Amino acid sequence: MPTYKKRGQKKSRPNNSVNQEYIESTTAEVFNTLDSSASKTEQLVSKYQNLILIVIVVIALSVLSYLGYRNYIYEPKKIEAVGELSQAQYYFELAINSDESDSLFLRALNGGDGKYGFLDIIENYAGTPAGMLANYSAGMSYLNLKDYVNAINYLDKFKSKDVILNALAKGAIGDAFAQIGQPEEAYDYYVAAFEASNNPFSAPKYLYKAGMLGANLGKYKVALNYFKLIKSDYPDADEAKLVEVQIGRLENL
């Protein structure tokens, strides 16, 4: 219900002295509270000052240690690892293009001419980009040497921001599993390989392998979809020339 003021009613004047006393009282109370809080904080700091100093020193030493490690150990080690990797990688490239590849792959793995091989680099330069790349090259070397278990072990350790290398590593693991008679695992890695990157170099290759292996495992519908995906998305790939037969075969099952 609305409340109306009566006509002619006088307004009361505020009592300035009372208001002033209230403001002063409130201000004093606030300052007393702040003084009390500050006193408690000082007591707390005084009580735990040794612990606080230890924590500060530990943090400072940790930061300095990290910067020292980064600048004087990690960075030089990273550069050194690249130099060692180049020689091992040279043997690897020779092996890829040679008729006597086995001996060259072994030299790439174990080193030669006083230089480290991939296995030495993995052991001595762990945590560096070159050390990580050595896992990939070691895995591929073992794959070419038909040592499929070691190929899987080293390729599985490889991690990279390079999506194509990631795809190739997963696809190579699939190849290794296929060779040791584990088709389900091989199929899963082929799928992971083309899902890792849709580039026209590796994707159609692993789509085709996943389709062929999937069809053998009874995954007819998904295999058919993989073959059709090659036809629609990668028409210029070599695999696109092979899928028509597979599409027809699966559609007539």
CSV table of C-alpha atoms in Angstrom, one decimal:
chain,number,residue,atom,x,y,z
A,1,MET,CA,0.0,0.0,0.0
A,2,PRO,CA,1.6,3.4,-1.0
A,3,THR,CA,2.6,5.8,1.8
A,4,TYR,CA,2.0,9.5,1.2
A,5,LYS,CA,3.6,12.4,3.2
A,6,LYS,CA,1.1,14.6,5.0
A,7,ARG,CA,0.8,18.2,3.7
A,8,GLY,CA,2.5,20.7,5.9
A,9,GLN,CA,4.6,18.2,7.7
A,10,LYS,CA,8.0,19.6,8.7
A,11,LYS,CA,11.2,17.9,7.8
A,12,SER,CA,13.5,17.1,10.6
A,13,ARG,CA,17.0,18.5,10.4
A,14,PRO,CA,19.9,16.0,10.8
A,15,ASN,CA,21.9,16.3,13.9
A,16,ASN,CA,25.4,17.1,12.6
A,17,SER,CA,27.2,16.5,15.9
A,18,VAL,CA,25.7,13.0,16.3
A,19,ASN,CA,26.7,12.1,12.7
A,20,GLN,CA,30.2,13.4,13.2
A,21,GLU,CA,30.6,11.4,16.4
A,22,TYR,CA,29.3,8.2,14.6
A,23,ILE,CA,31.8,8.7,11.7
A,24,GLU,CA,34.7,9.2,14.1
A,25,SER,CA,33.7,6.2,16.1
A,26,THR,CA,33.4,4.0,13.0
A,27,THR,CA,36.8,5.2,11.6
A,28,ALA,CA,38.5,4.5,14.9
A,29,GLU,CA,37.0,1.0,15.0
A,30,VAL,CA,38.3,0.3,11.4
A,31,PHE,CA,41.8,1.5,12.3
A,32,ASN,CA,41.8,-0.6,15.5
A,33,THR,CA,40.8,-3.6,13.4
A,34,LEU,CA,43.6,-2.9,10.8
A,35,ASP,CA,46.1,-2.5,13.6
A,36,SER,CA,45.0,-5.8,15.2
A,37,SER,CA,45.2,-7.6,11.8
A,38,ALA,CA,48.7,-6.1,11.1
A,39,SER,CA,49.8,-7.2,14.6
A,40,LYS,CA,48.6,-10.7,14.0
A,41,THR,CA,50.3,-10.8,10.6
A,42,GLU,CA,53.6,-9.6,12.1
A,43,GLN,CA,53.3,-12.3,14.8
A,44,LEU,CA,52.7,-14.9,12.2
A,45,VAL,CA,55.6,-13.8,10.0
A,46,SER,CA,57.9,-13.6,13.1
A,47,LYS,CA,56.8,-17.1,14.2
A,48,TYR,CA,57.4,-18.7,10.7
A,49,GLN,CA,60.1,-16.4,9.3
A,50,ASN,CA,62.6,-19.2,9.1
A,51,LEU,CA,60.2,-21.5,7.2
A,52,ILE,CA,59.3,-18.6,4.9
A,53,LEU,CA,63.0,-17.8,4.2
A,54,ILE,CA,63.6,-21.5,3.4
A,55,VAL,CA,60.7,-21.6,1.0
A,56,ILE,CA,61.9,-18.4,-0.8
A,57,VAL,CA,65.5,-19.8,-1.0
A,58,VAL,CA,64.3,-23.1,-2.4
A,59,ILE,CA,62.2,-21.4,-5.1
A,60,ALA,CA,65.0,-19.1,-6.0
A,61,LEU,CA,67.5,-22.0,-6.2
A,62,SER,CA,65.0,-24.0,-8.3
A,63,VAL,CA,64.6,-21.2,-10.8
A,64,LEU,CA,68.4,-20.6,-11.0
A,65,SER,CA,69.1,-24.3,-11.3
A,66,TYR,CA,66.5,-24.6,-14.1
A,67,LEU,CA,68.0,-21.7,-16.0
A,68,GLY,CA,71.5,-23.0,-15.4
A,69,TYR,CA,70.6,-26.5,-16.7
A,70,ARG,CA,68.7,-25.0,-19.6
A,71,ASN,CA,71.5,-22.7,-20.7
A,72,TYR,CA,74.7,-24.6,-19.8
A,73,ILE,CA,73.6,-28.3,-20.0
A,74,TYR,CA,70.5,-28.9,-22.1
A,75,GLU,CA,71.1,-26.4,-24.9
A,76,PRO,CA,74.7,-27.6,-25.6
A,77,LYS,CA,73.6,-31.2,-25.2
A,78,LYS,CA,70.8,-30.6,-27.7
A,79,ILE,CA,73.2,-29.2,-30.3
A,80,GLU,CA,75.7,-32.0,-29.7
A,81,ALA,CA,72.9,-34.6,-30.2
A,82,VAL,CA,72.1,-33.2,-33.6
A,83,GLY,CA,75.7,-33.6,-34.7
A,84,GLU,CA,75.7,-37.3,-33.6
A,85,LEU,CA,72.3,-37.9,-35.2
A,86,SER,CA,73.5,-36.7,-38.6
A,87,GLN,CA,76.0,-39.5,-39.0
A,88,ALA,CA,73.6,-42.2,-37.9
A,89,GLN,CA,71.0,-40.8,-40.2
A,90,TYR,CA,73.5,-40.8,-43.0
A,91,TYR,CA,73.9,-44.6,-42.7
A,92,PHE,CA,70.1,-45.0,-42.5
A,93,GLU,CA,69.7,-43.1,-45.8
A,94,LEU,CA,72.4,-45.2,-47.4
A,95,ALA,CA,70.6,-48.4,-46.2
A,96,ILE,CA,67.3,-47.3,-47.7
A,97,ASN,CA,68.9,-47.0,-51.2
A,98,SER,CA,71.4,-49.9,-51.0
A,99,ASP,CA,71.3,-53.6,-51.9
A,100,GLU,CA,73.4,-54.3,-48.8
A,101,SER,CA,71.0,-52.6,-46.5
A,102,ASP,CA,71.2,-54.9,-43.4
A,103,SER,CA,74.7,-54.0,-42.5
A,104,LEU,CA,74.0,-50.3,-43.0
A,105,PHE,CA,70.9,-50.5,-40.9
A,106,LEU,CA,72.9,-52.2,-38.2
A,107,ARG,CA,75.6,-49.5,-38.4
A,108,ALA,CA,72.9,-46.8,-38.2
A,109,LEU,CA,71.6,-48.5,-35.0
A,110,ASN,CA,75.0,-49.2,-33.4
A,111,GLY,CA,77.2,-46.5,-34.8
A,112,GLY,CA,80.5,-46.6,-36.7
A,113,ASP,CA,83.7,-44.6,-37.4
A,114,GLY,CA,83.7,-43.4,-33.8
A,115,LYS,CA,80.2,-42.0,-34.0
A,116,TYR,CA,77.1,-42.9,-32.1
A,117,GLY,CA,74.3,-44.9,-33.6
A,118,PHE,CA,70.6,-44.4,-32.9
A,119,LEU,CA,70.7,-46.6,-29.8
A,120,ASP,CA,73.5,-44.6,-28.3
A,121,ILE,CA,71.8,-41.3,-29.0
A,122,ILE,CA,68.6,-42.6,-27.4
A,123,GLU,CA,70.5,-43.6,-24.3
A,124,ASN,CA,72.8,-40.5,-24.0
A,125,TYR,CA,70.5,-37.7,-25.3
A,126,ALA,CA,67.1,-38.6,-23.8
A,127,GLY,CA,64.8,-35.6,-23.7
A,128,THR,CA,66.3,-33.8,-26.7
A,129,PRO,CA,64.6,-33.5,-30.1
A,130,ALA,CA,67.4,-35.6,-31.6
A,131,GLY,CA,67.0,-38.3,-29.0
A,132,MET,CA,63.3,-38.5,-29.7
A,133,LEU,CA,63.8,-38.6,-33.5
A,134,ALA,CA,66.4,-41.4,-32.9
A,135,ASN,CA,63.5,-43.6,-31.6
A,136,TYR,CA,61.7,-43.2,-34.9
A,137,SER,CA,64.7,-44.0,-37.0
A,138,ALA,CA,65.7,-46.9,-34.8
A,139,GLY,CA,62.2,-48.3,-35.1
A,140,MET,CA,62.2,-48.0,-38.8
A,141,SER,CA,65.6,-49.6,-39.0
A,142,TYR,CA,64.4,-52.6,-37.0
A,143,LEU,CA,61.3,-52.8,-39.2
A,144,ASN,CA,63.6,-53.1,-42.3
A,145,LEU,CA,65.7,-55.7,-40.5
A,146,LYS,CA,62.4,-57.7,-39.8
A,147,ASP,CA,62.9,-57.4,-36.1
A,148,TYR,CA,59.3,-56.5,-35.6
A,149,VAL,CA,59.1,-56.5,-31.8
A,150,ASN,CA,62.0,-54.0,-31.4
A,151,ALA,CA,60.4,-51.9,-34.2
A,152,ILE,CA,57.2,-51.7,-32.2
A,153,ASN,CA,59.0,-50.9,-29.0
A,154,TYR,CA,61.0,-48.0,-30.4
A,155,LEU,CA,58.3,-46.5,-32.7
A,156,ASP,CA,55.9,-46.5,-29.8
A,157,LYS,CA,58.2,-44.3,-27.8
A,158,PHE,CA,58.3,-41.7,-30.6
A,159,LYS,CA,56.3,-38.6,-30.0
A,160,SER,CA,56.4,-35.5,-32.3
A,161,LYS,CA,54.4,-32.4,-33.2
A,162,ASP,CA,55.1,-33.4,-36.9
A,163,VAL,CA,51.7,-35.0,-37.9
A,164,ILE,CA,53.2,-36.8,-40.9
A,165,LEU,CA,56.0,-38.4,-38.9
A,166,ASN,CA,53.4,-39.4,-36.2
A,167,ALA,CA,51.2,-40.9,-38.9
A,168,LEU,CA,54.1,-42.8,-40.4
A,169,ALA,CA,55.2,-44.1,-37.0
A,170,LYS,CA,51.7,-45.4,-36.3
A,171,GLY,CA,51.5,-47.0,-39.7
A,172,ALA,CA,54.8,-48.7,-39.3
A,173,ILE,CA,53.7,-50.1,-36.0
A,174,GLY,CA,50.6,-51.5,-37.8
A,175,ASP,CA,52.9,-53.1,-40.4
A,176,ALA,CA,55.0,-54.7,-37.6
A,177,PHE,CA,51.9,-56.1,-35.9
A,178,ALA,CA,50.6,-57.5,-39.2
A,179,GLN,CA,54.0,-59.3,-39.7
A,180,ILE,CA,53.8,-61.0,-36.3
A,181,GLY,CA,50.3,-62.2,-36.8
A,182,GLN,CA,48.3,-59.7,-34.7
A,183,PRO,CA,45.8,-58.3,-37.3
A,184,GLU,CA,43.5,-56.6,-34.8
A,185,GLU,CA,46.4,-54.5,-33.4
A,186,ALA,CA,47.6,-53.8,-36.9
A,187,TYR,CA,44.1,-52.7,-37.9
A,188,ASP,CA,43.9,-50.3,-34.9
A,189,TYR,CA,47.3,-48.7,-35.8
A,190,TYR,CA,46.4,-48.3,-39.4
A,191,VAL,CA,43.2,-46.4,-38.4
A,192,ALA,CA,45.2,-44.3,-35.9
A,193,ALA,CA,47.7,-43.6,-38.7
A,194,PHE,CA,45.2,-42.1,-41.2
A,195,GLU,CA,43.4,-40.3,-38.3
A,196,ALA,CA,46.7,-38.7,-37.3
A,197,SER,CA,47.0,-36.8,-40.5
A,198,ASN,CA,44.8,-36.4,-43.6
A,199,ASN,CA,47.7,-35.6,-45.8
A,200,PRO,CA,47.6,-37.1,-49.4
A,201,PHE,CA,50.9,-38.9,-48.9
A,202,SER,CA,50.2,-41.2,-46.0
A,203,ALA,CA,46.4,-41.1,-45.4
A,204,PRO,CA,45.3,-43.0,-48.5
A,205,LYS,CA,48.0,-45.6,-48.0
A,206,TYR,CA,46.8,-46.4,-44.4
A,207,LEU,CA,43.1,-46.1,-45.3
A,208,TYR,CA,43.7,-48.8,-47.9
A,209,LYS,CA,45.6,-51.0,-45.5
A,210,ALA,CA,42.9,-50.5,-42.9
A,211,GLY,CA,40.2,-51.3,-45.5
A,212,MET,CA,41.9,-54.5,-46.7
A,213,LEU,CA,42.7,-55.8,-43.2
A,214,GLY,CA,39.2,-54.7,-41.9
A,215,ALA,CA,37.5,-56.7,-44.7
A,216,ASN,CA,39.6,-59.8,-43.7
A,217,LEU,CA,38.5,-59.3,-40.1
A,218,GLY,CA,34.8,-59.1,-41.1
A,219,LYS,CA,34.5,-55.3,-40.7
A,220,TYR,CA,32.8,-55.1,-44.1
A,221,LYS,CA,30.8,-51.9,-43.7
A,222,VAL,CA,33.7,-49.8,-42.3
A,223,ALA,CA,36.1,-51.2,-44.8
A,224,LEU,CA,33.7,-50.2,-47.6
A,225,ASN,CA,33.6,-46.7,-46.2
A,226,TYR,CA,37.4,-46.5,-46.1
A,227,PHE,CA,37.6,-47.5,-49.8
A,228,LYS,CA,34.9,-45.0,-50.8
A,229,LEU,CA,36.8,-42.3,-48.8
A,230,ILE,CA,39.9,-42.9,-50.8
A,231,LYS,CA,37.9,-42.6,-54.0
A,232,SER,CA,36.3,-39.3,-53.0
A,233,ASP,CA,39.0,-37.6,-51.0
A,234,TYR,CA,42.2,-38.9,-52.6
A,235,PRO,CA,41.4,-39.5,-56.3
A,236,ASP,CA,45.0,-38.9,-57.4
A,237,ALA,CA,46.5,-41.3,-55.0
A,238,ASP,CA,47.9,-44.7,-56.3
A,239,GLU,CA,45.5,-46.4,-53.9
A,240,ALA,CA,42.5,-44.8,-55.7
A,241,LYS,CA,43.2,-47.0,-58.7
A,242,LEU,CA,42.8,-50.1,-56.6
A,243,VAL,CA,39.6,-49.4,-54.7
A,244,GLU,CA,37.0,-49.9,-57.4
A,245,VAL,CA,37.5,-53.6,-57.3
A,246,GLN,CA,37.3,-53.7,-53.5
A,247,ILE,CA,34.2,-51.5,-53.5
A,248,GLY,CA,32.5,-53.8,-56.0
A,249,ARG,CA,33.5,-56.9,-54.0
A,250,LEU,CA,32.2,-55.6,-50.7
A,251,GLU,CA,29.0,-54.2,-52.1
A,252,ASN,CA,28.2,-57.6,-53.5
A,253,LEU,CA,28.8,-59.5,-50.2
